[in-house]
mmCIF file of C-alpha atoms in Angstrom:
data_model
loop_
_atom_site.group_PDB
_atom_site.id
_atom_site.type_symbol
_atom_site.label_atom_id
_atom_site.label_comp_id
_atom_site.label_asym_id
_atom_site.label_seq_id
_atom_site.Cartn_x
_atom_site.Cartn_y
_atom_site.Cartn_z
ATOM 1 C CA UNK A 782 16.615 16.366 -31.563
ATOM 2 C CA UNK A 783 19.665 14.181 -30.936
ATOM 3 C CA UNK A 784 21.767 17.223 -30.033
ATOM 4 C CA UNK A 785 19.044 18.359 -27.646
ATOM 5 C CA UNK A 786 18.996 14.992 -25.856
ATOM 6 C CA UNK A 787 22.805 14.902 -25.641
ATOM 7 C CA UNK A 788 22.866 18.405 -24.141
ATOM 8 C CA UNK A 789 20.253 17.459 -21.582
ATOM 9 C CA UNK A 790 22.237 14.341 -20.641
ATOM 10 C CA UNK A 791 25.406 16.370 -20.154
ATOM 11 C CA UNK A 792 23.558 18.854 -17.950
ATOM 12 C CA UNK A 793 22.065 15.931 -16.003
ATOM 13 C CA UNK A 794 25.523 14.435 -15.378
ATOM 14 C CA UNK A 795 26.857 17.808 -14.215
ATOM 15 C CA UNK A 796 23.862 18.243 -11.902
ATOM 16 C CA UNK A 797 24.385 14.827 -10.343
ATOM 17 C CA UNK A 798 28.093 15.542 -9.798
ATOM 18 C CA UNK A 799 27.259 18.775 -7.968
ATOM 19 C CA UNK A 800 24.611 17.043 -5.850
ATOM 20 C CA UNK A 801 27.012 14.225 -4.995
ATOM 21 C CA UNK A 802 29.601 16.790 -3.858
ATOM 22 C CA UNK A 803 27.044 18.602 -1.692
ATOM 23 C CA UNK A 804 25.702 15.425 -0.074
ATOM 24 C CA UNK A 805 29.241 14.143 0.456
ATOM 25 C CA UNK A 806 30.097 17.414 2.172
ATOM 26 C CA UNK A 807 27.033 17.143 4.414
ATOM 27 C CA UNK A 808 28.305 13.736 5.491
ATOM 28 C CA UNK A 809 31.129 15.526 7.335
ATOM 29 C CA UNK A 810 29.036 18.515 8.465
ATOM 30 C CA UNK A 811 27.200 16.409 11.059
ATOM 31 C CA UNK A 812 28.572 17.197 14.548
ATOM 32 C CA UNK A 813 28.697 13.547 15.594
ATOM 33 C CA UNK A 814 31.286 11.477 13.746
ATOM 34 C CA UNK A 815 30.085 8.204 12.171
ATOM 35 C CA UNK A 816 32.985 6.489 13.907
ATOM 36 C CA UNK A 817 31.824 7.726 17.318
ATOM 37 C CA UNK A 818 28.262 6.653 16.608
ATOM 38 C CA UNK A 819 29.414 3.193 15.577
ATOM 39 C CA UNK A 820 31.915 2.745 18.395
ATOM 40 C CA UNK A 821 29.688 3.870 21.256
ATOM 41 C CA UNK A 822 30.086 6.133 24.297
ATOM 42 C CA UNK A 823 32.899 4.284 26.069
ATOM 43 C CA UNK A 824 35.354 4.207 23.180
ATOM 44 C CA UNK A 825 38.851 5.597 23.532
ATOM 45 C CA UNK A 826 40.566 7.758 20.943
ATOM 46 C CA UNK A 827 42.446 4.674 19.697
ATOM 47 C CA UNK A 828 39.171 2.781 19.241
ATOM 48 C CA UNK A 829 37.653 5.666 17.296
ATOM 49 C CA UNK A 830 40.745 5.876 15.081
ATOM 50 C CA UNK A 831 40.482 2.153 14.369
ATOM 51 C CA UNK A 832 36.821 2.497 13.376
ATOM 52 C CA UNK A 833 37.647 5.481 11.152
ATOM 53 C CA UNK A 834 40.289 3.353 9.433
ATOM 54 C CA UNK A 835 37.697 0.579 8.900
ATOM 55 C CA UNK A 836 35.229 3.041 7.418
ATOM 56 C CA UNK A 837 37.860 4.723 5.288
ATOM 57 C CA UNK A 838 37.107 8.181 6.687
ATOM 58 C CA UNK A 839 40.636 8.807 7.984
ATOM 59 C CA UNK A 840 41.840 9.762 4.507
ATOM 60 C CA UNK A 841 41.819 13.274 2.940
ATOM 61 C CA UNK A 842 38.379 14.377 1.706
ATOM 62 C CA UNK A 843 39.287 14.458 -2.029
ATOM 63 C CA UNK A 844 40.576 10.872 -1.740
ATOM 64 C CA UNK A 845 37.395 9.795 0.051
ATOM 65 C CA UNK A 846 35.196 11.382 -2.626
ATOM 66 C CA UNK A 847 37.230 9.730 -5.378
ATOM 67 C CA UNK A 848 36.865 6.370 -3.601
ATOM 68 C CA UNK A 849 33.118 6.928 -3.302
ATOM 69 C CA UNK A 850 32.699 7.711 -7.004
ATOM 70 C CA UNK A 851 34.945 4.822 -8.038
ATOM 71 C CA UNK A 852 32.941 2.492 -5.813
ATOM 72 C CA UNK A 853 29.750 3.347 -7.689
ATOM 73 C CA UNK A 854 31.260 1.990 -10.886
ATOM 74 C CA UNK A 855 33.681 -0.756 -9.811
ATOM 75 C CA UNK A 856 32.868 -1.401 -6.136
ATOM 76 C CA UNK A 857 35.195 -1.018 -3.172
ATOM 77 C CA UNK A 858 36.408 -2.678 0.024
ATOM 78 C CA UNK A 859 36.024 -1.326 3.555
ATOM 79 C CA UNK A 860 38.481 -2.207 6.310
ATOM 80 C CA UNK A 861 41.088 -4.942 6.269
ATOM 81 C CA UNK A 862 41.822 -8.300 7.847
ATOM 82 C CA UNK A 863 38.997 -9.599 10.019
ATOM 83 C CA UNK A 864 37.113 -6.334 9.450
ATOM 84 C CA UNK A 865 37.244 -6.540 5.662
ATOM 85 C CA UNK A 866 33.870 -5.782 4.056
ATOM 86 C CA UNK A 867 33.356 -6.024 0.299
ATOM 87 C CA UNK A 868 30.851 -3.684 -1.355
ATOM 88 C CA UNK A 869 30.233 -4.715 -4.982
ATOM 89 C CA UNK A 870 29.349 -2.195 -7.686
ATOM 90 C CA UNK A 871 27.289 -0.125 -7.700
ATOM 91 C CA UNK A 872 28.535 0.607 -4.181
ATOM 92 C CA UNK A 873 26.691 3.562 -2.611
ATOM 93 C CA UNK A 874 28.490 3.148 0.692
ATOM 94 C CA UNK A 875 28.473 0.726 3.594
ATOM 95 C CA UNK A 876 26.011 1.029 6.475
ATOM 96 C CA UNK A 877 27.883 0.724 9.760
ATOM 97 C CA UNK A 878 24.585 0.246 11.613
ATOM 98 C CA UNK A 879 23.032 -2.414 9.386
ATOM 99 C CA UNK A 880 26.399 -4.030 8.656
ATOM 100 C CA UNK A 881 25.590 -4.353 4.953
ATOM 101 C CA UNK A 882 26.157 -2.413 1.716
ATOM 102 C CA UNK A 883 23.722 0.445 1.207
ATOM 103 C CA UNK A 884 22.903 -0.937 -2.235
ATOM 104 C CA UNK A 885 21.339 -3.995 -0.589
ATOM 105 C CA UNK A 886 19.175 -1.771 1.634
ATOM 106 C CA UNK A 887 18.036 0.248 -1.384
ATOM 107 C CA UNK A 888 17.334 -2.919 -3.369
ATOM 108 C CA UNK A 889 15.105 -4.175 -0.537
ATOM 109 C CA UNK A 890 13.173 -0.921 -0.095
ATOM 110 C CA UNK A 891 12.993 0.538 -3.622
ATOM 111 C CA UNK A 892 10.465 -1.966 -5.076
ATOM 112 C CA UNK A 893 7.969 -0.968 -2.360
ATOM 113 C CA UNK A 894 8.231 2.748 -3.155
ATOM 114 C CA UNK A 895 8.213 2.121 -6.916
ATOM 115 C CA UNK A 896 5.062 0.033 -6.624
ATOM 116 C CA UNK A 897 3.271 2.642 -4.501
ATOM 117 C CA UNK A 898 4.201 5.597 -6.697
ATOM 118 C CA UNK A 899 3.696 4.057 -10.137
ATOM 119 C CA UNK A 900 0.343 2.511 -9.242
ATOM 120 C CA UNK A 901 -0.830 5.739 -7.627
ATOM 121 C CA UNK A 902 0.394 7.780 -10.605
ATOM 122 C CA UNK A 903 -1.675 5.719 -13.033
ATOM 123 C CA UNK A 904 -4.772 6.399 -10.927
ATOM 124 C CA UNK A 905 -4.244 10.103 -10.324
ATOM 125 C CA UNK A 906 -3.365 10.820 -13.971
ATOM 126 C CA UNK A 907 -6.241 8.793 -15.419
ATOM 127 C CA UNK A 908 -8.801 10.144 -12.947
ATOM 128 C CA UNK A 909 -7.561 13.737 -12.815
ATOM 129 C CA UNK A 910 -6.995 14.342 -16.526
ATOM 130 C CA UNK A 911 -10.197 12.637 -17.668
ATOM 131 C CA UNK A 912 -12.281 14.448 -15.041
ATOM 132 C CA UNK A 913 -10.752 17.810 -15.928
ATOM 133 C CA UNK A 914 -11.226 17.336 -19.670
ATOM 134 C CA UNK A 915 -14.864 16.270 -19.351
ATOM 135 C CA UNK A 916 -15.543 19.197 -16.995
ATOM 136 C CA UNK A 917 -14.085 21.621 -19.536
ATOM 137 C CA UNK A 918 -16.241 20.196 -22.335
ATOM 138 C CA UNK A 919 -19.323 20.431 -20.096
ATOM 139 C CA UNK A 920 -18.543 23.806 -18.614
ATOM 140 C CA UNK A 921 -21.311 25.247 -16.438
ATOM 141 C CA UNK A 922 -23.275 21.998 -16.150
ATOM 142 C CA UNK A 923 -24.134 20.126 -12.962
ATOM 143 C CA UNK A 924 -21.331 17.661 -13.727
ATOM 144 C CA UNK A 925 -18.819 20.501 -13.937
ATOM 145 C CA UNK A 926 -19.900 22.004 -10.629
ATOM 146 C CA UNK A 927 -19.846 18.615 -8.913
ATOM 147 C CA UNK A 928 -16.371 17.869 -10.284
ATOM 148 C CA UNK A 929 -15.079 21.228 -9.038
ATOM 149 C CA UNK A 930 -16.468 20.475 -5.576
ATOM 150 C CA UNK A 931 -14.906 17.016 -5.446
ATOM 151 C CA UNK A 932 -11.493 18.254 -6.599
ATOM 152 C CA UNK A 933 -11.615 21.120 -4.097
ATOM 153 C CA UNK A 934 -12.303 18.622 -1.307
ATOM 154 C CA UNK A 935 -9.458 16.407 -2.483
ATOM 155 C CA UNK A 936 -7.025 19.325 -2.672
ATOM 156 C CA UNK A 937 -7.947 20.337 0.887
ATOM 157 C CA UNK A 938 -7.158 16.952 2.468
ATOM 158 C CA UNK A 939 -3.830 15.494 3.531
ATOM 159 C CA UNK A 940 -2.506 11.978 3.092
ATOM 160 C CA UNK A 941 -2.332 11.257 6.825
ATOM 161 C CA UNK A 942 -6.026 12.231 7.227
ATOM 162 C CA UNK A 943 -7.613 10.662 4.146
ATOM 163 C CA UNK A 944 -5.432 7.562 4.364
ATOM 164 C CA UNK A 945 -6.500 6.859 7.945
ATOM 165 C CA UNK A 946 -10.166 7.324 6.995
ATOM 166 C CA UNK A 947 -9.884 4.784 4.182
ATOM 167 C CA UNK A 948 -7.953 2.447 6.456
ATOM 168 C CA UNK A 949 -10.716 2.581 9.063
ATOM 169 C CA UNK A 950 -13.629 2.280 6.617
ATOM 170 C CA UNK A 951 -12.270 -0.321 4.188
ATOM 171 C CA UNK A 952 -10.074 -2.438 6.476
ATOM 172 C CA UNK A 953 -11.047 -2.215 10.132
ATOM 173 C CA UNK A 954 -14.818 -1.573 9.845
ATOM 174 C CA UNK A 955 -15.929 -3.509 6.777
ATOM 175 C CA UNK A 956 -12.975 -5.732 5.913
ATOM 176 C CA UNK A 957 -13.491 -5.047 2.209
ATOM 177 C CA UNK A 958 -9.749 -4.742 1.660
ATOM 178 C CA UNK A 959 -6.797 -6.523 3.297
ATOM 179 C CA UNK A 960 -4.412 -4.561 5.454
ATOM 180 C CA UNK A 961 -1.796 -2.916 3.195
ATOM 181 C CA UNK A 962 1.290 -5.028 2.656
ATOM 182 C CA UNK A 963 3.905 -5.612 -0.001
ATOM 183 C CA UNK A 964 4.222 -8.825 -1.965
ATOM 184 C CA UNK A 965 6.726 -8.918 -4.846
ATOM 185 C CA UNK A 966 5.017 -8.685 -8.218
ATOM 186 C CA UNK A 967 6.911 -11.736 -9.477
ATOM 187 C CA UNK A 968 5.664 -13.792 -6.541
ATOM 188 C CA UNK A 969 1.932 -13.042 -6.846
ATOM 189 C CA UNK A 970 0.514 -10.204 -8.990
ATOM 190 C CA UNK A 971 -2.894 -10.540 -7.304
ATOM 191 C CA UNK A 972 -1.536 -10.177 -3.752
ATOM 192 C CA UNK A 973 0.792 -7.404 -4.937
ATOM 193 C CA UNK A 974 -2.147 -5.356 -6.240
ATOM 194 C CA UNK A 975 -4.464 -6.199 -3.325
ATOM 195 C CA UNK A 976 -1.889 -5.180 -0.737
ATOM 196 C CA UNK A 977 -1.211 -1.829 -2.386
ATOM 197 C CA UNK A 978 -4.741 -0.933 -3.470
ATOM 198 C CA UNK A 979 -5.414 1.262 -0.428
ATOM 199 C CA UNK A 980 -2.250 3.412 -0.849
ATOM 200 C CA UNK A 981 -3.058 3.709 -4.563
ATOM 201 C CA UNK A 982 -6.583 4.899 -3.805
ATOM 202 C CA UNK A 983 -5.288 7.441 -1.304
ATOM 203 C CA UNK A 984 -2.665 8.924 -3.608
ATOM 204 C CA UNK A 985 -4.945 8.643 -6.639
ATOM 205 C CA UNK A 986 -7.790 10.644 -5.111
ATOM 206 C CA UNK A 987 -5.696 13.335 -3.422
ATOM 207 C CA UNK A 988 -3.284 13.981 -6.293
ATOM 208 C CA UNK A 989 -5.958 13.788 -8.989
ATOM 209 C CA UNK A 990 -7.519 16.986 -7.594
ATOM 210 C CA UNK A 991 -4.606 19.101 -8.827
ATOM 211 C CA UNK A 992 -4.555 17.444 -12.245
ATOM 212 C CA UNK A 993 -8.304 17.776 -12.682
ATOM 213 C CA UNK A 994 -8.239 21.517 -11.985
ATOM 214 C CA UNK A 995 -5.154 22.082 -14.125
ATOM 215 C CA UNK A 996 -6.395 20.024 -17.076
ATOM 216 C CA UNK A 997 -9.782 21.771 -16.958
ATOM 217 C CA UNK A 998 -8.163 25.214 -17.033
ATOM 218 C CA UNK A 999 -5.762 24.214 -19.824
ATOM 219 C CA UNK A 1000 -8.534 22.669 -21.904
ATOM 220 C CA UNK A 1001 -10.745 25.742 -21.582
ATOM 221 C CA UNK A 1002 -7.858 27.960 -22.650
ATOM 222 C CA UNK A 1003 -6.972 25.721 -25.595
ATOM 223 C CA UNK A 1004 -10.565 25.515 -26.859
ATOM 224 C CA UNK A 1005 -10.511 29.281 -27.400
ATOM 225 C CA UNK A 1006 -7.350 29.202 -29.542
ATOM 226 C CA UNK A 1007 -7.381 30.060 -33.243
ATOM 227 C CA UNK A 1008 -6.203 26.633 -34.410
ATOM 228 C CA UNK A 1009 -9.180 24.982 -32.687
ATOM 229 C CA UNK A 1010 -11.606 27.349 -34.402
ATOM 230 C CA UNK A 1011 -9.860 26.624 -37.709
ATOM 231 C CA UNK A 1012 -10.218 22.886 -37.154
ATOM 232 C CA UNK A 1013 -13.932 23.318 -36.513
ATOM 233 C CA UNK A 1014 -14.290 25.528 -39.595
ATOM 234 C CA UNK A 1015 -12.743 22.775 -41.717
ATOM 235 C CA UNK A 1016 -15.630 20.503 -40.732
ATOM 236 C CA UNK A 1017 -13.791 18.169 -38.364
ATOM 237 C CA UNK A 1018 -15.957 16.317 -35.888
ATOM 238 C CA UNK A 1019 -16.059 17.400 -32.263
ATOM 239 C CA UNK A 1020 -14.195 14.247 -31.278
ATOM 240 C CA UNK A 1021 -11.356 14.966 -33.712
ATOM 241 C CA UNK A 1022 -11.117 18.591 -32.606
ATOM 242 C CA UNK A 1023 -11.031 17.691 -28.926
ATOM 243 C CA UNK A 1024 -8.671 14.702 -29.018
ATOM 244 C CA UNK A 1025 -6.392 15.356 -31.975
ATOM 245 C CA UNK A 1026 -5.924 19.097 -31.557
ATOM 246 C CA UNK A 1027 -7.112 20.531 -28.226
ATOM 247 C CA UNK A 1028 -6.037 17.663 -25.963
ATOM 248 C CA UNK A 1029 -2.483 17.445 -27.317
ATOM 249 C CA UNK A 1030 -1.939 21.178 -26.806
ATOM 250 C CA UNK A 1031 -3.534 21.227 -23.351
ATOM 251 C CA UNK A 1032 -1.682 18.238 -21.968
ATOM 252 C CA UNK A 1033 1.855 19.679 -22.259
ATOM 253 C CA UNK A 1034 1.904 21.518 -18.870
ATOM 254 C CA UNK A 1035 0.335 18.445 -17.256
ATOM 255 C CA UNK A 1036 3.226 16.293 -18.485
ATOM 256 C CA UNK A 1037 5.666 18.691 -16.812
ATOM 257 C CA UNK A 1038 3.995 18.502 -13.413
ATOM 258 C CA UNK A 1039 3.450 14.747 -13.688
ATOM 259 C CA UNK A 1040 7.119 14.143 -14.412
ATOM 260 C CA UNK A 1041 8.226 16.205 -11.434
ATOM 261 C CA UNK A 1042 5.636 14.652 -9.110
ATOM 262 C CA UNK A 1043 6.554 11.104 -10.061
ATOM 263 C CA UNK A 1044 10.290 11.801 -9.904
ATOM 264 C CA UNK A 1045 9.974 13.426 -6.484
ATOM 265 C CA UNK A 1046 7.722 10.684 -5.131
ATOM 266 C CA UNK A 1047 10.131 7.954 -6.245
ATOM 267 C CA UNK A 1048 12.645 9.472 -3.861
ATOM 268 C CA UNK A 1049 10.430 8.347 -0.994
ATOM 269 C CA UNK A 1050 6.841 8.644 0.210
ATOM 270 C CA UNK A 1051 7.454 8.645 3.943
ATOM 271 C CA UNK A 1052 3.964 9.663 5.131
ATOM 272 C CA UNK A 1053 2.161 7.130 2.942
ATOM 273 C CA UNK A 1054 4.573 4.346 3.890
ATOM 274 C CA UNK A 1055 4.253 5.168 7.590
ATOM 275 C CA UNK A 1056 0.439 5.273 7.590
ATOM 276 C CA UNK A 1057 0.125 1.908 5.879
ATOM 277 C CA UNK A 1058 3.127 0.238 7.523
ATOM 278 C CA UNK A 1059 5.138 -0.235 4.326
ATOM 279 C CA UNK A 1060 8.938 -0.384 4.332
ATOM 280 C CA UNK A 1061 9.948 1.812 1.414
ATOM 281 C CA UNK A 1062 12.698 4.307 0.624
ATOM 282 C CA UNK A 1063 10.972 7.160 2.430
ATOM 283 C CA UNK A 1064 10.805 5.306 5.709
ATOM 284 C CA UNK A 1065 14.365 4.053 5.290
ATOM 285 C CA UNK A 1066 15.565 7.641 4.827
ATOM 286 C CA UNK A 1067 13.849 8.950 7.952
ATOM 287 C CA UNK A 1068 15.119 6.016 10.013
ATOM 288 C CA UNK A 1069 18.629 6.685 8.716
ATOM 289 C CA UNK A 1070 18.365 10.359 9.733
ATOM 290 C CA UNK A 1071 17.146 9.403 13.215
ATOM 291 C CA UNK A 1072 20.039 7.003 13.797
ATOM 292 C CA UNK A 1073 22.677 9.070 11.936
ATOM 293 C CA UNK A 1074 23.083 6.297 9.386
ATOM 294 C CA UNK A 1075 24.758 8.742 7.029
ATOM 295 C CA UNK A 1076 25.692 6.401 4.152
ATOM 296 C CA UNK A 1077 22.006 5.530 3.738
ATOM 297 C CA UNK A 1078 21.056 9.219 3.854
ATOM 298 C CA UNK A 1079 23.615 10.022 1.149
ATOM 299 C CA UNK A 1080 22.434 7.175 -1.061
ATOM 300 C CA UNK A 1081 18.738 8.065 -0.831
ATOM 301 C CA UNK A 1082 19.430 11.753 -1.497
ATOM 302 C CA UNK A 1083 21.446 10.846 -4.587
ATOM 303 C CA UNK A 1084 18.759 8.449 -5.774
ATOM 304 C CA UNK A 1085 16.071 11.102 -5.335
ATOM 305 C CA UNK A 1086 18.184 13.479 -7.413
ATOM 306 C CA UNK A 1087 18.624 10.833 -10.118
ATOM 307 C CA UNK A 1088 14.871 10.227 -10.263
ATOM 308 C CA UNK A 1089 14.106 13.943 -10.635
ATOM 309 C CA UNK A 1090 16.799 14.505 -13.269
ATOM 310 C CA UNK A 1091 15.673 11.493 -15.300
ATOM 311 C CA UNK A 1092 12.040 12.604 -15.011
ATOM 312 C CA UNK A 1093 12.983 16.035 -16.387
ATOM 313 C CA UNK A 1094 14.764 14.480 -19.356
ATOM 314 C CA UNK A 1095 11.790 12.225 -20.106
ATOM 315 C CA UNK A 1096 9.443 15.226 -19.903
ATOM 316 C CA UNK A 1097 11.603 17.224 -22.328
ATOM 317 C CA UNK A 1098 11.590 14.360 -24.833
ATOM 318 C CA UNK A 1099 7.830 13.893 -24.454
ATOM 319 C CA UNK A 1100 7.348 17.589 -25.270
ATOM 320 C CA UNK A 1101 8.677 16.977 -28.751
ATOM 321 C CA UNK A 1102 6.483 13.905 -29.178
ATOM 322 C CA UNK A 1103 3.285 15.594 -28.011
ATOM 323 C CA UNK A 1104 3.665 19.113 -29.414
ATOM 324 C CA UNK A 1105 4.961 19.548 -33.015
ATOM 325 C CA UNK A 1106 5.814 23.192 -32.262
ATOM 326 C CA UNK A 1107 8.591 22.028 -29.937
ATOM 327 C CA UNK A 1108 10.122 19.892 -32.692
ATOM 328 C CA UNK A 1109 10.062 22.829 -35.103
ATOM 329 C CA UNK A 1110 11.745 25.110 -32.598
#
């Protein structure tokens, strides 16, 4: 098991190195130079060269990439003299538009996205998996048919449609919920939860549709397996058969999709953040693309890759915890 985890970590490091090289290359593939964007339309060639020297993009590409990687671990300095800008580790670059290290921008926006995604994930996993499991155990009943209809409706909707409906019904029309906002959890847990309840409900309902249908199909398939029939033949109760044996085998594919969904969502939920007026990583990324704020784009792309890679490693480890057959193999 230890060798397996070490191998996965080595592959993860290699993957992140490749992604960092690709995103660093895209930084220079943009037709408009960051120095020109920062300097403005009326700059001379000498002015642009001075800005390039401040940004450190007048050096050879291998040297720039080495400086970027070194800055992640030990920090770096941009410019010199009156234009000296310190970027402490972990330095993901310096935003020439915001005039601040990209790490500070990420630190301001990341808690919003984390709060939205993790709260929504708890809802969509709890609602989707429980609904799918109960539907499988009550196959063909009125409850099963109703659950299939609800999940089909949820899978057919989009965030920008369902979110606006909830916003109108629960905020503008009835005032049952406050307008979505972000309050740090350490400042007030009650206001933190109240301000994010509407985004959680939106993501929870829409994403739970997929998990309900998947968990129902997996549970029905698992209930027909030989080991389930053997467990019943041994005289185990229905509860033991369903929870101890069938559920653990059926939940493995769900863990895979959940890990990927959560890892991808942590990279930014632009539509959800835009609908509810929340300043998270997704909105920061789109704003950076619009204004050619390339250091922010690079940082958010790398962070999204880190989240997905880490989620895959966690899923692989959870496989061995959930399914004994994985440990034996």
